[in-house]
Amino acid sequence: MTVTIAYLGPEGTYTQLAALAYSLNLEQHGGRSVNLLAFPSIPKAMQATAEGVTTLTIVPVENSTEGGVTTTLDTLWQLQQLKIHHAVVMPIRHGLLSQATDLSTIEAVFSHPQALSQCQRWLEHNLPQANLIATRSTTEALDHLADNSTVAAISSEWAAQLYNLPILVHNINDHSDNCTKFWVLKGDNRETNLVSGQYTSLAFSLPVNSPGALLKPLDVFARSGINLSRIESRPTKRSLGEYLFFVDLETDAHSQIGQQALNELLNCTESLVNFGTYDLITADPSLAAAKAKTQSTQALP
Amino acid sequence: MTVTIAYLGPEGTYTQLAALAYSLNLEQHGGRSVNLLAFPSIPKAMQATAEGVTTLTIVPVENSTEGGVTTTLDTLWQLQQLKIHHAVVMPIRHGLLSQATDLSTIEAVFSHPQALSQCQRWLEHNLPQANLIATRSTTEALDHLADNSTVAAISSEWAAQLYNLPILVHNINDHSDNCTKFWVLKGDNRETNLVSGQYTSLAFSLPVNSPGALLKPLDVFARSGINLSRIESRPTKRSLGEYLFFVDLETDAHSQIGQQALNELLNCTESLVNFGTYDLITADPSLAAAKAKTQSTQALP
């Protein structure tokens, strides 16, 4: 059976690179062939899997420099129809692409806001004169480069190869260990829901006007000896000061300890959603880029 | 003495509206005249106060729909030279500005990413055909409107008046009680550091590889009976999974309870920064807009 994976397009985004790396893993370990499908936004990619149009979706969830991808968390909570199948961590190296031969002639730099932020200090130091312009994806930024040597774009070096664009400066991210965690999501009603794994992700809201309410769920994890690898608050959107909490736990929700903790959580949260138990895969972007290269004649429009 | 306040410009942003509302408060209660100074980014506005160029800075910190403004939190931590003087909460009502007379002719909508997100459902429902394009401020979005009836911008209705632009649809925000909290920041070494107030904001990091470490500071607040009105995690930018926590406490750091809690926190955090104790002011945007109107002949470029 062919697996279809939705991702934030167009072709050349970091999410596609992560999807290619994940496909390699699927093909090597499961012997399944994979088709990637580009969508114009993260919510639309997630919706495609919720509606059964694609088997899986891959979405960025957290970057080591910029933090949580709020659209992903908010959409996951709103849909309540998707489960996490895997987490994929991939190193992110940004290149500065431009037809210019000298930094001093560059007047504007286009990229996705996350990529601009991840290169903020480099840009302030090396291109103080340039306007920074946000685009919806790192690939969309490349549209502005054609026949114009006064602009630059930030994207992966893989995208530069894919679209045959010159790289002016390599590795411009402020933090050399910059990496992004992606989640591979599946529909809630698939047969694979009972997989075991090392991590479990939950979201919960707390009873309103209840001082110290956050302490109770955290105390459940501490007493159970469950390590919290991440906590992120998001507004409920009802009123200022009301939050949802997204937590990643280092535990299997199907284990005895995990099940007991989940039962206790029901007593101290207002609503609680279990996004599933899964394992984490480390992705190699250079292997993925090499895979893409062999397909590039078909893949490019 | 004249007070100068730095804000994210250009003229017409919600931050300027909040600055005008705050100025009214200062003039009425302190009898001090106020000058507002526009800066091209939040970090540059904050830097101006850190360097003594302006007395104060006003910056957005949290929106009821979209959550924390990460640039503000990250810059506050990096500078470690600013204290919070006041919090200002202001209702945010977005208008759709366009030369078009009919929604069906609109092909693109420009605005700041936060404003686009706050109107996301309205846009999906009423302008499914339109491209959503991010700009650095809601005011910058207005540049695209001139003589073009195929585009629209999202901004305050006050900005529409200021730049004499037509409002096609009023109040397009998805949540009617949409509001934003701003912080008014001052330099660390000013004489006003010992003011008392209802709220205290802190940030701390935790010892690395210490399971359950977050529980300890939260337990300090619970045992002291201090309510946590907000917790937000941000990456330390060192490696994936290491966080700073920003918390708002309903307490005065100079009170006996506050001081004891701060002392206990030193024992269970890696680093701890106290951003100060302050009161919260509710801002009326219509009063601020009326004030701006009387100044608008001078204010406009």
Coordinates of C-alpha atoms in Angstrom, one line a residue:
Chain A
M1 CA 0.0 0.0 0.0
T2 CA 1.2 3.5 -0.8
V3 CA 1.4 6.0 2.1
T4 CA 0.5 9.6 1.2
I5 CA 2.0 12.4 3.4
A6 CA 0.7 16.0 3.5
Y7 CA 3.2 18.7 4.1
L8 CA 3.5 22.5 4.0
G9 CA 4.6 23.3 0.4
P10 CA 5.6 24.4 -2.1
E11 CA 8.5 22.1 -2.9
G12 CA 11.7 22.9 -1.2
T13 CA 10.5 23.7 2.3
Y14 CA 12.2 22.3 5.4
T15 CA 9.0 20.4 6.1
Q16 CA 9.3 18.6 2.7
L17 CA 13.0 17.8 3.5
A18 CA 11.8 16.3 6.8
A19 CA 9.0 14.4 4.9
L20 CA 11.7 13.0 2.5
A21 CA 13.8 11.9 5.5
Y22 CA 10.8 10.2 7.1
S23 CA 9.9 8.5 3.8
L24 CA 13.4 7.0 3.6
N25 CA 12.8 5.5 7.1
L26 CA 9.4 4.2 6.1
E27 CA 10.7 2.6 2.9
Q28 CA 13.7 1.0 4.6
H29 CA 11.9 -0.3 7.6
G30 CA 8.4 -1.0 6.3
G31 CA 9.0 -1.5 2.6
R32 CA 6.1 0.9 1.8
S33 CA 6.3 3.4 -1.1
V34 CA 5.5 7.0 -0.2
N35 CA 3.8 9.9 -2.1
L36 CA 4.2 13.5 -0.8
L37 CA 1.4 16.0 -1.3
A38 CA 2.0 19.8 -0.8
F39 CA -0.5 22.0 0.9
P40 CA -0.6 25.8 1.2
S41 CA -0.8 26.0 5.0
I42 CA -0.2 23.9 8.1
P43 CA -4.0 23.8 9.0
K44 CA -4.9 22.7 5.5
A45 CA -2.3 19.9 5.5
M46 CA -3.6 18.7 8.9
Q47 CA -7.2 18.9 7.7
A48 CA -6.3 16.6 4.7
T49 CA -5.4 13.8 7.1
A50 CA -8.3 14.5 9.4
E51 CA -10.6 14.1 6.4
G52 CA -8.8 10.9 5.1
V53 CA -7.4 12.6 2.0
T54 CA -3.9 11.6 3.0
T55 CA -2.6 8.8 5.3
L56 CA -0.3 11.1 7.3
T57 CA 0.7 14.8 7.8
I58 CA 4.1 16.1 8.8
V59 CA 4.1 19.4 10.6
P60 CA 6.8 21.5 12.4
V61 CA 6.1 21.7 16.2
E62 CA 9.1 23.2 17.9
N63 CA 12.4 24.9 16.9
S64 CA 15.4 25.0 19.3
T65 CA 15.9 28.8 18.7
E66 CA 12.3 30.0 18.1
G67 CA 10.2 27.7 20.2
G68 CA 6.8 26.3 19.6
V69 CA 4.9 26.5 16.3
T70 CA 1.6 27.8 17.6
T71 CA -0.4 27.1 14.5
T72 CA 0.4 23.4 14.8
L73 CA -0.6 23.3 18.5
D74 CA -3.8 25.3 18.0
T75 CA -5.0 23.3 15.0
L76 CA -4.3 20.0 16.8
W77 CA -6.4 21.1 19.7
Q78 CA -9.2 22.4 17.4
L79 CA -9.4 19.3 15.2
Q80 CA -9.2 16.7 18.1
Q81 CA -9.1 14.1 15.3
L82 CA -5.3 13.5 14.9
K83 CA -2.8 11.4 16.8
I84 CA 1.0 11.6 16.8
H85 CA 2.5 8.7 15.0
H86 CA 6.2 9.7 15.2
A87 CA 8.4 12.7 16.2
V88 CA 11.2 13.6 13.8
V89 CA 14.1 15.9 14.8
M90 CA 16.1 17.4 12.0
P91 CA 19.1 19.8 12.0
I92 CA 18.3 23.1 10.2
R93 CA 21.1 24.9 8.4
H94 CA 20.1 28.1 6.6
G95 CA 21.8 29.5 3.5
L96 CA 21.7 33.0 2.0
L97 CA 20.6 32.7 -1.6
S98 CA 21.1 35.6 -4.0
Q99 CA 22.2 36.6 -7.5
A100 CA 24.3 39.3 -5.8
T101 CA 28.1 38.8 -5.6
D102 CA 28.5 41.2 -2.7
L103 CA 26.5 41.6 0.6
S104 CA 26.6 45.4 0.3
T105 CA 24.3 45.5 -2.7
I106 CA 21.5 43.6 -0.9
E107 CA 18.5 45.8 0.0
A108 CA 15.9 43.2 1.1
V109 CA 15.9 39.7 2.5
F110 CA 12.8 37.4 2.1
S111 CA 12.0 34.4 4.2
H112 CA 9.6 32.7 6.5
P113 CA 9.4 34.6 9.9
Q114 CA 10.9 31.6 11.8
A115 CA 13.9 31.5 9.4
L116 CA 14.4 35.3 9.7
S117 CA 14.3 35.0 13.5
Q118 CA 16.8 32.1 13.5
C119 CA 19.3 34.3 11.6
Q120 CA 18.4 37.6 13.3
R121 CA 21.9 38.4 14.7
W122 CA 23.7 37.4 11.5
L123 CA 21.4 39.7 9.6
E124 CA 21.9 42.6 12.0
H125 CA 25.6 42.2 11.8
N126 CA 26.1 41.5 8.1
L127 CA 23.1 43.1 6.4
P128 CA 22.1 46.0 8.7
Q129 CA 20.8 48.0 5.7
A130 CA 18.4 45.3 4.4
N131 CA 14.7 45.2 4.9
L132 CA 13.5 41.8 6.2
I133 CA 10.3 40.7 4.5
A134 CA 8.2 37.8 5.7
T135 CA 6.9 35.1 3.3
R136 CA 4.6 32.1 4.0
S137 CA 7.3 29.6 3.4
T138 CA 11.0 29.6 2.8
T139 CA 10.3 28.4 -0.8
E140 CA 8.0 31.3 -1.5
A141 CA 10.9 33.6 -0.6
L142 CA 12.8 32.3 -3.7
D143 CA 10.3 33.8 -6.1
H144 CA 11.8 37.2 -5.4
L145 CA 15.3 36.3 -6.5
A146 CA 14.8 36.0 -10.2
D147 CA 16.9 38.5 -12.2
N148 CA 17.3 40.8 -9.2
S149 CA 20.7 41.2 -7.5
T150 CA 19.5 43.6 -4.8
V151 CA 17.5 40.9 -2.9
A152 CA 18.3 37.7 -1.1
A153 CA 16.3 34.8 0.4
I154 CA 17.0 32.5 3.3
S155 CA 16.2 28.8 2.7
S156 CA 17.9 25.4 2.8
E157 CA 20.8 24.8 0.5
W158 CA 18.8 21.9 -0.8
A159 CA 16.1 24.3 -2.1
A160 CA 19.0 26.2 -3.8
Q161 CA 19.9 23.1 -5.7
L162 CA 16.3 22.2 -6.4
Y163 CA 15.6 25.6 -8.1
N164 CA 19.2 26.1 -9.4
L165 CA 19.8 29.3 -7.4
P166 CA 23.2 30.6 -6.2
I167 CA 24.2 30.3 -2.5
L168 CA 26.0 33.5 -1.4
V169 CA 26.7 32.5 2.2
H170 CA 26.5 29.1 3.9
N171 CA 25.2 28.3 7.4
I172 CA 24.0 31.7 8.5
N173 CA 21.8 30.5 11.5
D174 CA 22.8 32.2 14.8
H175 CA 23.0 29.0 16.7
S176 CA 25.0 26.2 15.1
D177 CA 22.9 23.4 16.8
N178 CA 19.6 24.9 15.4
C179 CA 17.1 22.0 14.9
T180 CA 13.4 21.5 14.5
K181 CA 11.1 18.9 15.8
F182 CA 8.3 17.7 13.5
W183 CA 5.3 15.5 14.3
V184 CA 4.0 12.9 11.9
L185 CA 0.2 12.8 12.5
K186 CA -2.3 10.2 11.6
G187 CA -6.1 9.9 11.7
D188 CA -7.6 9.0 15.1
N189 CA -9.4 5.9 14.0
R190 CA -6.6 4.0 12.3
E191 CA -5.7 0.5 13.4
T192 CA -2.2 1.8 14.5
N193 CA -3.5 3.7 17.6
L194 CA -2.2 1.2 20.1
V195 CA 1.5 1.5 19.2
S196 CA 3.8 1.8 22.1
G197 CA 6.6 4.4 22.3
Q198 CA 8.9 6.5 24.5
Y199 CA 6.9 9.7 24.5
T200 CA 3.3 10.8 25.1
S201 CA 1.9 14.2 24.3
L202 CA -1.2 15.7 26.1
A203 CA -3.0 18.9 26.2
F204 CA -5.3 20.1 29.1
S205 CA -7.2 23.1 30.3
L206 CA -7.7 23.9 34.0
P207 CA -10.8 24.8 36.1
V208 CA -11.3 28.6 35.8
N209 CA -10.4 30.8 38.7
S210 CA -8.7 28.1 40.6
P211 CA -5.4 29.4 42.1
G212 CA -2.6 26.9 42.0
A213 CA -4.5 24.7 39.6
L214 CA -1.5 24.0 37.4
L215 CA 0.4 22.5 40.4
K216 CA -1.9 19.5 40.6
P217 CA -1.3 18.0 37.2
L218 CA 2.4 18.6 37.5
D219 CA 2.4 17.0 40.9
V220 CA 0.8 13.9 39.3
F221 CA 3.8 13.6 36.9
A222 CA 6.3 14.1 39.7
R223 CA 4.8 11.5 42.0
S224 CA 4.6 9.0 39.1
G225 CA 8.3 9.7 38.3
I226 CA 7.3 10.8 34.7
N227 CA 9.7 13.4 33.3
L228 CA 8.1 16.4 31.5
S229 CA 10.3 17.1 28.5
R230 CA 8.3 20.2 27.5
I231 CA 5.4 22.4 28.7
E232 CA 3.9 25.1 26.5
S233 CA 0.9 27.3 27.3
R234 CA -1.5 28.6 24.6
P235 CA -4.5 30.9 25.2
T236 CA -7.9 29.2 25.2
K237 CA -9.0 32.2 23.1
R238 CA -11.9 32.8 25.5
S239 CA -10.4 35.4 27.7
L240 CA -7.0 36.8 28.5
G241 CA -5.3 34.7 31.2
E242 CA -7.0 31.4 30.4
Y243 CA -4.7 28.8 29.0
L244 CA -4.3 25.3 27.5
F245 CA -1.1 23.5 28.4
F246 CA 0.6 21.2 25.9
V247 CA 3.0 18.7 27.6
D248 CA 5.4 16.1 26.3
L249 CA 6.0 13.3 28.7
E250 CA 8.8 10.7 28.7
T251 CA 6.4 7.8 29.2
D252 CA 4.3 5.3 27.3
A253 CA 0.6 6.0 28.0
H254 CA -0.2 2.3 27.8
S255 CA 2.2 1.4 30.6
Q256 CA 0.8 0.9 34.1
I257 CA 2.4 4.1 35.3
G258 CA 1.2 6.1 32.3
Q259 CA -2.4 4.8 32.6
Q260 CA -2.5 5.6 36.3
A261 CA -1.2 9.1 35.7
L262 CA -3.8 9.7 33.0
N263 CA -6.6 8.6 35.3
E264 CA -5.4 11.0 38.1
L265 CA -5.2 13.8 35.5
L266 CA -8.9 13.5 34.8
N267 CA -9.6 14.6 38.3
C268 CA -7.6 17.8 38.2
T269 CA -8.1 19.1 34.7
E270 CA -11.1 20.7 33.0
S271 CA -10.6 18.9 29.7
L272 CA -7.8 16.5 28.7
V273 CA -6.7 15.3 25.3
N274 CA -4.2 12.5 24.7
F275 CA -2.4 13.0 21.4
G276 CA -0.9 9.6 21.5
T277 CA 2.3 7.6 22.3
Y278 CA 5.2 7.6 19.8
D279 CA 8.9 7.3 19.2
L280 CA 11.4 9.9 18.1
I281 CA 13.4 9.6 14.9
T282 CA 16.5 11.6 14.1
A283 CA 16.5 12.7 10.5
D284 CA 19.5 13.3 8.3
P285 CA 18.8 16.2 5.9
S286 CA 21.7 15.3 3.5
L287 CA 20.4 11.8 2.9
A288 CA 16.9 13.2 2.3
A289 CA 18.4 15.8 -0.1
A290 CA 20.2 13.0 -2.0
K291 CA 17.0 11.1 -2.3
A292 CA 15.2 14.1 -3.6
K293 CA 18.0 14.7 -6.2
T294 CA 17.3 11.3 -7.8
Q295 CA 13.6 12.2 -8.1
S296 CA 14.1 15.9 -9.0
T297 CA 13.2 15.6 -12.8
Q298 CA 9.8 14.3 -11.9
A299 CA 9.3 16.4 -8.8
L300 CA 10.0 19.9 -10.2
P301 CA 7.1 21.7 -11.9
Chain B
M1 CA 9.8 66.9 32.7
T2 CA 8.7 65.4 29.4
V3 CA 8.4 61.6 29.2
T4 CA 9.5 60.0 26.0
I5 CA 8.0 56.6 25.0
A6 CA 9.4 54.3 22.3
Y7 CA 6.9 52.2 20.4
L8 CA 6.7 49.9 17.3
G9 CA 5.8 52.2 14.5
P10 CA 5.1 53.5 12.0
E11 CA 2.1 55.7 13.1
G12 CA -1.2 53.9 13.3
T13 CA -0.1 50.7 15.0
Y14 CA -2.0 49.2 17.9
T15 CA 1.1 49.7 20.0
Q16 CA 0.9 53.5 19.3
L17 CA -2.8 53.5 20.2
A18 CA -1.9 51.8 23.6
A19 CA 0.9 54.4 24.0
L20 CA -1.6 57.2 23.4
A21 CA -4.0 55.7 26.0
Y22 CA -1.1 55.3 28.5
S23 CA 0.0 58.9 27.8
L24 CA -3.6 60.1 28.7
N25 CA -3.2 58.3 32.0
L26 CA 0.2 59.9 32.7
E27 CA -1.0 63.4 31.8
Q28 CA -4.1 63.1 33.9
H29 CA -2.5 61.5 37.0
G30 CA 1.1 62.8 36.9
G31 CA 0.7 66.1 35.0
R32 CA 3.6 65.1 32.8
S33 CA 3.7 65.8 29.0
V34 CA 4.6 62.9 26.8
N35 CA 6.4 62.5 23.5
L36 CA 6.0 59.3 21.5
L37 CA 8.9 58.0 19.3
A38 CA 8.4 55.3 16.6
F39 CA 10.9 52.5 16.1
P40 CA 11.0 49.9 13.3
S41 CA 11.0 46.8 15.5
I42 CA 10.2 45.7 19.1
P43 CA 13.9 45.0 19.9
K44 CA 15.0 48.4 18.6
A45 CA 12.3 50.1 20.7
M46 CA 13.4 48.2 23.8
Q47 CA 17.1 48.9 23.1
A48 CA 16.3 52.7 23.0
T49 CA 15.1 52.6 26.6
A50 CA 18.0 50.3 27.7
E51 CA 20.4 52.9 26.3
G52 CA 18.6 55.9 27.9
V53 CA 17.4 57.4 24.5
T54 CA 13.8 57.2 25.7
T55 CA 12.4 57.2 29.3
L56 CA 10.0 54.3 28.6
T57 CA 9.1 51.7 25.9
I58 CA 5.7 50.2 25.4
V59 CA 5.6 46.6 23.9
P60 CA 2.9 44.0 23.2
V61 CA 3.4 41.0 25.4
E62 CA 0.3 38.8 25.1
N63 CA -2.9 38.6 23.0
S64 CA -6.0 36.7 24.2
T65 CA -6.3 34.9 20.8
E66 CA -2.7 34.5 19.7
G67 CA -0.8 34.2 22.9
G68 CA 2.7 35.4 23.9
V69 CA 4.7 37.9 21.7
T70 CA 7.9 35.9 21.7
T71 CA 10.2 38.7 20.5
T72 CA 9.2 40.8 23.6
L73 CA 10.0 38.0 26.0
D74 CA 13.3 37.0 24.3
T75 CA 14.5 40.6 24.1
L76 CA 13.6 41.3 27.7
W77 CA 15.7 38.2 28.8
Q78 CA 18.6 39.1 26.5
L79 CA 18.9 42.8 27.6
Q80 CA 18.3 42.1 31.4
Q81 CA 18.4 45.9 31.8
L82 CA 14.6 46.8 31.8
K83 CA 11.9 46.6 34.4
I84 CA 8.2 46.6 34.0
H85 CA 6.6 49.9 35.1
H86 CA 3.0 49.1 34.2
A87 CA 0.8 46.6 32.3
V88 CA -1.8 48.0 29.9
V89 CA -4.7 45.9 28.6
M90 CA -6.5 47.2 25.5
P91 CA -9.4 45.7 23.5
I92 CA -8.4 45.0 19.9
R93 CA -11.0 45.5 17.1
H94 CA -9.8 44.9 13.6
G95 CA -11.3 46.5 10.5
L96 CA -11.0 45.4 6.9
L97 CA -9.7 48.4 4.9
S98 CA -10.0 48.4 1.1
Q99 CA -10.8 50.6 -1.9
A100 CA -13.0 47.7 -3.1
T101 CA -16.8 47.9 -2.8
D102 CA -17.3 44.1 -2.9
L103 CA -15.4 41.3 -1.1
S104 CA -15.5 39.1 -4.2
T105 CA -12.9 41.4 -6.0
I106 CA -10.3 41.1 -3.3
E107 CA -7.3 38.9 -4.2
A108 CA -4.9 39.6 -1.4
V109 CA -5.1 40.7 2.3
F110 CA -2.1 42.3 3.9
S111 CA -1.4 42.6 7.7
H112 CA 0.8 41.7 10.6
P113 CA 0.9 37.9 11.2
Q114 CA -0.8 38.4 14.6
A115 CA -3.7 40.3 13.1
L116 CA -4.1 37.8 10.2
S117 CA -4.3 35.0 12.8
Q118 CA -6.8 36.9 15.0
C119 CA -9.1 37.1 11.9
Q120 CA -8.3 33.6 10.5
R121 CA -11.8 32.1 10.5
W122 CA -13.5 35.3 9.2
L123 CA -11.0 35.3 6.3
E124 CA -11.5 31.6 5.5
H125 CA -15.2 32.1 5.5
N126 CA -15.5 35.5 3.7
L127 CA -12.4 35.7 1.6
P128 CA -11.4 32.1 0.8
Q129 CA -9.9 33.2 -2.5
A130 CA -7.5 35.8 -1.1
N131 CA -3.8 35.3 -0.5
L132 CA -2.8 36.4 3.1
I133 CA 0.4 38.4 3.1
A134 CA 2.4 39.1 6.2
T135 CA 3.8 42.6 6.9
R136 CA 6.0 43.9 9.7
S137 CA 3.2 46.1 11.2
T138 CA -0.5 46.7 10.6
T139 CA 0.4 50.2 9.4
E140 CA 2.8 48.8 6.8
A141 CA -0.1 46.8 5.3
L142 CA -1.8 50.0 4.4
D143 CA 0.9 50.9 1.9
H144 CA -0.5 48.3 -0.4
L145 CA -4.0 49.8 -0.6
A146 CA -3.4 52.9 -2.8
D147 CA -5.3 52.9 -6.1
N148 CA -5.8 49.1 -6.0
S149 CA -9.2 47.7 -5.4
T150 CA -8.1 44.1 -5.5
V151 CA -6.3 44.2 -2.2
A152 CA -7.3 44.8 1.5
A153 CA -5.5 45.4 4.8
I154 CA -6.4 44.6 8.4
S155 CA -5.7 47.3 10.9
S156 CA -7.5 49.4 13.5
E157 CA -10.3 51.7 12.4
W158 CA -8.3 54.5 14.0
A159 CA -5.5 53.9 11.4
A160 CA -8.1 54.1 8.7
Q161 CA -9.1 57.6 9.9
L162 CA -5.4 58.6 10.4
Y163 CA -4.5 57.7 6.8
N164 CA -8.0 58.5 5.3
L165 CA -8.7 55.0 4.0
P166 CA -12.1 53.4 3.6
I167 CA -13.3 50.7 6.0
L168 CA -15.1 47.9 4.0
V169 CA -16.0 45.7 7.0
H170 CA -16.0 46.5 10.8
N171 CA -15.0 44.2 13.6
I172 CA -13.7 41.2 11.7
N173 CA -11.8 39.6 14.7
D174 CA -12.8 36.0 15.3
H175 CA -13.3 36.5 19.1
S176 CA -15.2 39.6 20.1
D177 CA -13.3 39.9 23.4
N178 CA -10.0 40.0 21.6
C179 CA -7.5 42.1 23.7
T180 CA -3.8 42.6 24.0
K181 CA -1.7 43.1 27.1
F182 CA 1.2 45.6 26.7
W183 CA 4.1 46.2 29.1
V184 CA 5.5 49.7 29.8
L185 CA 9.2 49.2 30.4
K186 CA 11.7 51.5 32.1
G187 CA 15.5 51.4 32.6
D188 CA 16.7 49.3 35.5
N189 CA 18.6 52.1 37.3
R190 CA 15.8 54.6 37.6
E191 CA 14.6 55.9 41.0
T192 CA 11.2 54.4 40.5
N193 CA 12.4 50.8 41.0
L194 CA 10.9 50.3 44.4
V195 CA 7.3 51.0 43.4
S196 CA 4.7 48.6 44.8
G197 CA 2.0 46.9 42.7
Q198 CA -0.4 44.0 42.3
Y199 CA 1.7 41.9 39.8
T200 CA 5.3 40.7 39.6
S201 CA 6.9 39.1 36.6
L202 CA 9.8 36.7 36.7
A203 CA 11.8 34.5 34.3
F204 CA 13.9 31.5 35.3
S205 CA 15.8 28.6 33.9
L206 CA 16.1 25.2 35.5
P207 CA 19.1 23.0 36.3
V208 CA 19.8 20.8 33.2
N209 CA 18.8 17.1 33.2
S210 CA 16.9 17.4 36.4
P211 CA 13.5 15.5 36.1
G212 CA 10.6 17.2 37.7
A213 CA 12.6 20.4 38.2
L214 CA 9.7 22.7 37.2
L215 CA 7.7 21.3 40.0
K216 CA 9.9 22.9 42.7
P217 CA 9.4 26.6 41.7
L218 CA 5.6 26.0 41.2
D219 CA 5.5 24.4 44.6
V220 CA 7.1 27.6 46.1
F221 CA 4.2 29.7 44.7
A222 CA 1.6 27.2 45.8
R223 CA 2.9 27.0 49.4
S224 CA 3.1 30.8 49.6
G225 CA -0.5 31.2 48.3
I226 CA 0.7 33.2 45.3
N227 CA -1.5 32.8 42.3
L228 CA 0.3 32.3 38.9
S229 CA -1.7 34.2 36.3
R230 CA 0.5 33.1 33.4
I231 CA 3.3 30.7 32.6
E232 CA 5.1 30.7 29.2
S233 CA 8.0 28.6 28.2
R234 CA 10.7 29.8 25.7
P235 CA 13.7 27.9 24.4
T236 CA 17.0 28.8 25.9
K237 CA 18.3 28.5 22.3
R238 CA 21.1 26.3 23.6
S239 CA 19.5 22.9 22.7
L240 CA 16.1 21.5 22.0
G241 CA 14.3 20.8 25.2
E242 CA 15.9 23.4 27.4
Y243 CA 13.6 26.2 28.4
L244 CA 13.2 29.5 30.2
F245 CA 9.9 30.0 32.0
F246 CA 8.2 33.4 32.2
V247 CA 5.7 33.7 35.0
D248 CA 3.3 36.5 36.1
L249 CA 2.5 36.4 39.8
E250 CA -0.4 38.0 41.6
T251 CA 1.9 39.4 44.3
D252 CA 4.1 42.3 45.3
A253 CA 7.7 41.3 45.3
H254 CA 8.4 43.7 48.1
S255 CA 5.9 42.1 50.5
Q256 CA 7.0 39.7 53.1
I257 CA 5.4 36.8 51.2
G258 CA 6.9 37.9 47.9
Q259 CA 10.4 38.3 49.3
Q260 CA 10.3 34.9 51.0
A261 CA 9.1 33.2 47.7
L262 CA 11.9 34.9 45.7
N263 CA 14.5 33.7 48.2
E264 CA 13.2 30.1 48.0
L265 CA 13.2 30.3 44.2
L266 CA 17.0 31.0 44.2
N267 CA 17.5 27.5 45.6
C268 CA 15.6 25.7 42.9
T269 CA 16.3 27.7 39.7
E270 CA 19.5 27.9 37.6
S271 CA 19.1 31.6 36.9
L272 CA 16.4 33.9 38.0
V273 CA 15.5 37.5 36.8
N274 CA 12.9 39.7 38.5
F275 CA 11.3 42.0 36.0
G276 CA 9.6 44.1 38.7
T277 CA 6.4 44.8 40.4
Y278 CA 3.7 46.8 38.8
D279 CA 0.0 47.6 38.4
L280 CA -2.4 46.9 35.5
I281 CA -4.2 49.7 33.7
T282 CA -7.2 49.1 31.4
A283 CA -6.9 51.3 28.3
D284 CA -9.8 52.8 26.3
P285 CA -8.8 52.8 22.6
S286 CA -11.6 55.3 21.6
L287 CA -10.4 57.9 24.1
A288 CA -6.8 57.4 22.8
A289 CA -8.0 57.7 19.1
A290 CA -9.9 60.9 20.0
K291 CA -6.7 62.3 21.6
A292 CA -4.7 61.4 18.5
K293 CA -7.3 63.1 16.3
T294 CA -6.6 66.5 17.9
Q295 CA -2.9 66.0 17.2
S296 CA -3.2 64.5 13.8
T297 CA -2.2 67.5 11.7
Q298 CA 1.2 67.5 13.4
A299 CA 1.5 63.8 13.7
L300 CA 1.1 62.7 10.1
P301 CA 4.1 62.8 7.8

